[in-house]
Every structure is written in structure tokens, then in C-alpha cells.
XYZ file of C-alpha atoms in Angstrom:
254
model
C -179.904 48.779 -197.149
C -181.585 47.367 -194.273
C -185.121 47.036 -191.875
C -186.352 50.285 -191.036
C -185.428 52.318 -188.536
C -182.021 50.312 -187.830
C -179.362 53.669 -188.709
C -178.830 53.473 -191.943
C -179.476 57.262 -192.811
C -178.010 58.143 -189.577
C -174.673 56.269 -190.335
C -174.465 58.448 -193.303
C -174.863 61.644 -191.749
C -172.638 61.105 -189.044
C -169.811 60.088 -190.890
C -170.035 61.862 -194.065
C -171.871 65.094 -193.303
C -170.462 65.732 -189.325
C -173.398 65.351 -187.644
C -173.498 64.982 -183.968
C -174.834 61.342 -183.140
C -177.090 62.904 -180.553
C -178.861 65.061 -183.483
C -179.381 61.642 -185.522
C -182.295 60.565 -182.961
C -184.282 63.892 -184.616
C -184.115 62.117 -187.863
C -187.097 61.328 -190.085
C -187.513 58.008 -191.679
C -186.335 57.424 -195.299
C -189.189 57.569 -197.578
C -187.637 57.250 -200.969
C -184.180 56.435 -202.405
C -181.778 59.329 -201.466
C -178.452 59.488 -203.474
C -175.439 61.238 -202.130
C -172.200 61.922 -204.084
C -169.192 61.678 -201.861
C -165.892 63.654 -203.349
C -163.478 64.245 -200.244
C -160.162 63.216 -202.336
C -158.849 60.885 -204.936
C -159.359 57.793 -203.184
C -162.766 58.288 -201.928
C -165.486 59.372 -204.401
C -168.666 57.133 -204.764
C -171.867 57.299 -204.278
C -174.237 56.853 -201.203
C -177.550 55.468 -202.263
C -179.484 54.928 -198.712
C -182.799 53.074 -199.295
C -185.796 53.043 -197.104
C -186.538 49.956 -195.438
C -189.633 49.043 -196.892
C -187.765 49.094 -200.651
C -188.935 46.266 -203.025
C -188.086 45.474 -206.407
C -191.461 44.708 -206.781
C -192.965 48.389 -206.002
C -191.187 49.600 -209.766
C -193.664 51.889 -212.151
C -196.922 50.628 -213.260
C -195.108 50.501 -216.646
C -193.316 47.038 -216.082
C -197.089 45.728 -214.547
C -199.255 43.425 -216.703
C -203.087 43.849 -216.683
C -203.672 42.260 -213.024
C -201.655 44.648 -211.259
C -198.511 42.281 -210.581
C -194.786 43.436 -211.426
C -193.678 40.983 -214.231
C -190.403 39.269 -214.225
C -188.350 41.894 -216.521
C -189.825 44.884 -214.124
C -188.321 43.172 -211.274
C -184.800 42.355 -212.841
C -184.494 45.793 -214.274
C -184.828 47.312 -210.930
C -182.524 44.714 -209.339
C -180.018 45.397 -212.207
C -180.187 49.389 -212.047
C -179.301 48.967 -208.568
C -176.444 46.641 -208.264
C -175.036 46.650 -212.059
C -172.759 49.206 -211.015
C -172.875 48.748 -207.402
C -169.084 48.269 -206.026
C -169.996 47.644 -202.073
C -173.893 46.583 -200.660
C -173.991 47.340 -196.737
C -176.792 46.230 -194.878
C -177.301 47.304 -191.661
C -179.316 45.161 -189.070
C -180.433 46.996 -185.480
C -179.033 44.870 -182.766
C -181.459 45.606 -180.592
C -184.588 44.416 -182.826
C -184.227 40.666 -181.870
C -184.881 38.054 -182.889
C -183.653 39.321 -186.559
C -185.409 36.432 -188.501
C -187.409 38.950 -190.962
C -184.637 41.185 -191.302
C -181.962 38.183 -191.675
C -184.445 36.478 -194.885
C -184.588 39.999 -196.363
C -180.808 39.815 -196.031
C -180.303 36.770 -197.652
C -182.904 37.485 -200.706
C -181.152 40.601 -201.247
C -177.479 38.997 -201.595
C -179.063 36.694 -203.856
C -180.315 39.218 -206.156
C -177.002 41.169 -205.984
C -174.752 38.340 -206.756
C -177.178 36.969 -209.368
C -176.707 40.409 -211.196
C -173.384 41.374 -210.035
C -170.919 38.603 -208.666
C -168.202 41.519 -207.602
C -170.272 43.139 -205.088
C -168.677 43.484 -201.927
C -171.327 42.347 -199.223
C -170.563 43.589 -195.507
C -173.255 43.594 -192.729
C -173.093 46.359 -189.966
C -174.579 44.865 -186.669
C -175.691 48.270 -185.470
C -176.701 49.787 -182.705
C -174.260 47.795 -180.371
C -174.451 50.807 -177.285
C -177.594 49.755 -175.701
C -177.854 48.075 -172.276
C -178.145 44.533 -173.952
C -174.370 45.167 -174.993
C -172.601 46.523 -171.906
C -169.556 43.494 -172.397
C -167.941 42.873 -175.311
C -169.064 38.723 -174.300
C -172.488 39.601 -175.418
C -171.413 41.869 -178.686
C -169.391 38.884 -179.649
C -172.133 35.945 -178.769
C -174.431 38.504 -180.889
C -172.467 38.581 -184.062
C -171.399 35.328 -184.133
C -175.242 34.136 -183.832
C -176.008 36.381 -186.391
C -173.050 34.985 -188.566
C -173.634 31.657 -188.359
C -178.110 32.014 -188.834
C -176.728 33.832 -191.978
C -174.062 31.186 -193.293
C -177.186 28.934 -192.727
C -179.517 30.429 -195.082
C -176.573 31.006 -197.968
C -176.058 27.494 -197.684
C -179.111 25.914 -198.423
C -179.718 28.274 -201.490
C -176.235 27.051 -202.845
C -174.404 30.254 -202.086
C -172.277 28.836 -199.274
C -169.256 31.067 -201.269
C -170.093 34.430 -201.187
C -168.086 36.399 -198.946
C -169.133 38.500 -196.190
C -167.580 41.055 -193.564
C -169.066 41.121 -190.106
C -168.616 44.728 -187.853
C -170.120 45.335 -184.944
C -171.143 49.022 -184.674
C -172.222 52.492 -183.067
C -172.427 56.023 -183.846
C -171.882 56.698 -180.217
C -167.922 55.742 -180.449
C -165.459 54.989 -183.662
C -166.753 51.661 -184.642
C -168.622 53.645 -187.157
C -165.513 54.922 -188.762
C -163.578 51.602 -188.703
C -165.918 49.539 -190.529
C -166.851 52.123 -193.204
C -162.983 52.308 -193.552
C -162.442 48.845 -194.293
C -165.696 49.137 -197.292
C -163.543 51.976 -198.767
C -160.318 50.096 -198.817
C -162.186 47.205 -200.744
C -163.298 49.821 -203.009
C -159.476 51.498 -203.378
C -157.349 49.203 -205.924
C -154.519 51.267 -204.940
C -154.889 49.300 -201.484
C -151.420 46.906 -201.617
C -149.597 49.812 -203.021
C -150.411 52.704 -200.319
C -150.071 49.683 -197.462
C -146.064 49.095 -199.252
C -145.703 53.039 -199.248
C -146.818 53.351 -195.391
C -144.674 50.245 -194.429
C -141.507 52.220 -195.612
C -142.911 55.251 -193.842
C -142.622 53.759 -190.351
C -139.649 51.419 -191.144
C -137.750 54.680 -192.509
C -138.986 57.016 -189.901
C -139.458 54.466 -186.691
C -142.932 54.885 -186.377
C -145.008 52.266 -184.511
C -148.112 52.624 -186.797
C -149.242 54.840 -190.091
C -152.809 55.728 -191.097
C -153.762 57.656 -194.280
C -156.828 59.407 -193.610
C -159.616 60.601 -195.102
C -159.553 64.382 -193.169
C -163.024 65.231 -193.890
C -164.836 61.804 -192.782
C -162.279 60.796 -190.573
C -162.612 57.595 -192.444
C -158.490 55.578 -192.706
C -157.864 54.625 -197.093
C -155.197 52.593 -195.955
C -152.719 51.842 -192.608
C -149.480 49.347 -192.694
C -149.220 45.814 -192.342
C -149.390 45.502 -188.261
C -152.553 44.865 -186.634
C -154.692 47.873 -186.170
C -154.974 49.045 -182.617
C -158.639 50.855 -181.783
C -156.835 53.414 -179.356
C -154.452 54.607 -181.593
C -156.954 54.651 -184.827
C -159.279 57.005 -182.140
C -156.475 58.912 -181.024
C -155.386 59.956 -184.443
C -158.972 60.595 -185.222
C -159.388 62.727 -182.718
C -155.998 64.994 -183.191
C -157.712 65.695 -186.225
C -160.626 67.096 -185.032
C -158.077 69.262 -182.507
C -156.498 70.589 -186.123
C -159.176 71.158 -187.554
C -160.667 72.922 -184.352
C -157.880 74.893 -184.020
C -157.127 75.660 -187.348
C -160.985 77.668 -187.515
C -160.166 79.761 -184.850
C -157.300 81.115 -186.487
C -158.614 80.606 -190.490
């Protein structure tokens, strides 16, 4: 979810369906709810729903109206609980570059609301997008921009009463592997395998004196799991990019 206009469709096409993030800016807005099935290997098969911007609970069929035209309570809640009763992992994605974020940040915060009030389990992270522009050019300002974000958020949480709901924070850019990182770390809340694959890897470089072990996701380029030490950007993008060599290589000669 998110404002319109801030990547969300675009996030989904470059890093499940290979687009080129130079082809995203051709993009049409998303004018209805549109569901894709992802099914690249065991470990990552969900579903994609990518809403428009301007979704409401209220908009629902004319069925759950009462005689005055307005949505009644149980239209409302059986929208909000079709959407997150089964929902494992909500990520909203604000633009960056659309300051000063207050509308966006209050549709944020009634949206978590809703989600937790249905659906307590929900894993909430927020993808500070579009972090490539001029306004970001040092990592200073990326910083001072999510942690401003952060805390206007923690804010608003806290005087509802919902100071305890945890959130993830990623800046973010099609333009470089940011993109890849942070969906990486919403699959690996979604994998339950996680602590078992992160024991298996740590063998794998203990045995085999590696310095560090990814297991990837081949088709997204997306990592299901890595070892215990920290995760080092270089070597996630080098690895992600001697896949694409493979793969390269490998249609030439298929």
C-alpha cells in the first residue's frame, strides 16, 4: 500500500517480473487491486496484492450501504478483514521526495490500526522510496530523512495506544539493490524455516572457510536467508550480480 504514485507497482515489477527500472517511469497508475501469485521455489510463494493509492475501505459495493449512501460499520470491517485476515506482511511505501509526508504518514497510521485491530501478526515494514533523487545525494540526508519519518510515526502510534507494534524502516531505490535487500528481509519474516537455514549456512562457511553465505532466490534475486555475520551491501550486490552473469551466459549457450 501507499500514496499514489510513490513505486509501489513499480517495486513489483522490477523485482519480481525483471523489468528494467528505466521502463518503470512508462508505467500507468494502479486503478484497481491487482493480485500477483509469486511461486519461484519452496521458500518464496505468496501473494502480491498492490493497491492503488486512492483505496478505501469505505469505497466497498453498494451492498454493505444503508439508504443515505454511507458504508455502514460491517461493510467497512469486512473489507478491512478480507484484506489483512490472511495477510502475513503489509508494506507501505512512502515517496521520499513528496515532502512533507503528513497525509501520507496519517493514512499510514490509520491503516496499521486497522491491520493490527484485525490481525495482530501482521508484519508492518515501511519502504522510504525513491531515495535517488538530488535531495538524497549523502547518505547524512537519507538517514536525517528516515529517522524524521520514524520518529513523526512512533508519534502518532503513541497517542492512539499502539506505542508496541513493531515496525521495519528501509530506505530504498529501484535504481540500485536497496530494492532487493529490504524485500529480502519481508520474505525472511515470512520463512519459519529462517533460524534453521541461518544454522545450516553457518556450518557452510565454518566447514568450507567462507567469509559470508547467501541463499538466494535465483529468479528475483531476492536472499531467503544469509549467516549470522553482518551483511555487507558489496558483497550481497556482487553475488547478485554473478547471477545475472550465469544466467546471461547460460542463454547464450541454452
Amino acid at each position: 500500500m501507499g500514496p499514489r504514485r510513490s513505486g509501489k507497482t513499480s517495486i513489483e515489477r522490477v523485482v519480481f517480473q525483471k523489468m528494467s527500472p528505466h521502463e518503470t517511469l512508462f508505467l500507468e497508475s494502479t486503478h484497481s487491486l491487482d493480485v500477483k501469485l509469486i511461486n519461484n521455489n519452496p521458500f518464496v510463494q505468496f501473494q502480491i496484492w498492490d493497491f492503488p493509492g486512492d483505496f478505501s475501505f469505505t469505497s466497498a459495493s453498494s451492498s454493505s450501504s444503508n439508504e443515505e449512501g454511507e458504508m455502514d460499520e460491517g461493510g467497512v470491517e469486512g473489507r478491512a478483514v478480507e484484506v489483512f485476515g490472511s495477510c502475513a506482511a503489509l508494506v507501505y511505501v512512502l515517496d521520499a521526495q513528496d515532502e512533507p509526508y503528513q497525509e501520507a504518514l496519517s493514512r499510514l497510521v490509520e491503516v496499521v490500526m486497522r491491520a493490527h485491530s484485525i490481525n495482530s501478526s501482521v508484519c508492518v515494514t515501511v519502504f522510504i522510496h525513491k531515495v535517488d533523487g538530488d535531495l538524497f545525494l549523502s547518505d547524512e540526508h537519507k538517514i536525517d530523512c528516515q529517522r524524521d519519518v520514524q520518529q513523526r510515526i512512533a508519534h502518532e502510534l503513541a497517542d492512539a495506544g499502539l506505542e508496541q507494534i513493531e515496525m521495519s524502516y528501509f530506505l530504498t531505490s529501484i535504481y540500485d539493490h536497496s530494492i532487493f535487500e529490504a524485500f529480502s528481509k519481508v520474505v525472511q519474516r515470512l520463512t519459519p524455516q529462517l533460524p534453521a537455514l541461518e544454522n545450516l549456512l553457518n556450518y557452510l562457511i565454518s566447514a568450507c572457510k567462507m567469509e559470508k553465505s547467501f541463499l538466494f532466490d535465483v529468479v528475483s534475486k531476492l536472499y531467503v536467508a544469509t549467516d549470522s555475520n553482518p551483511v555487507d551491501m558489496q558483497s550481497y550486490e556482487l553475488c547478485a550480480d554473478m547471477i545475472d552473469v550465469v544466467l546471461d551466459v547460460s542463454c547464450i549457450y541454452g
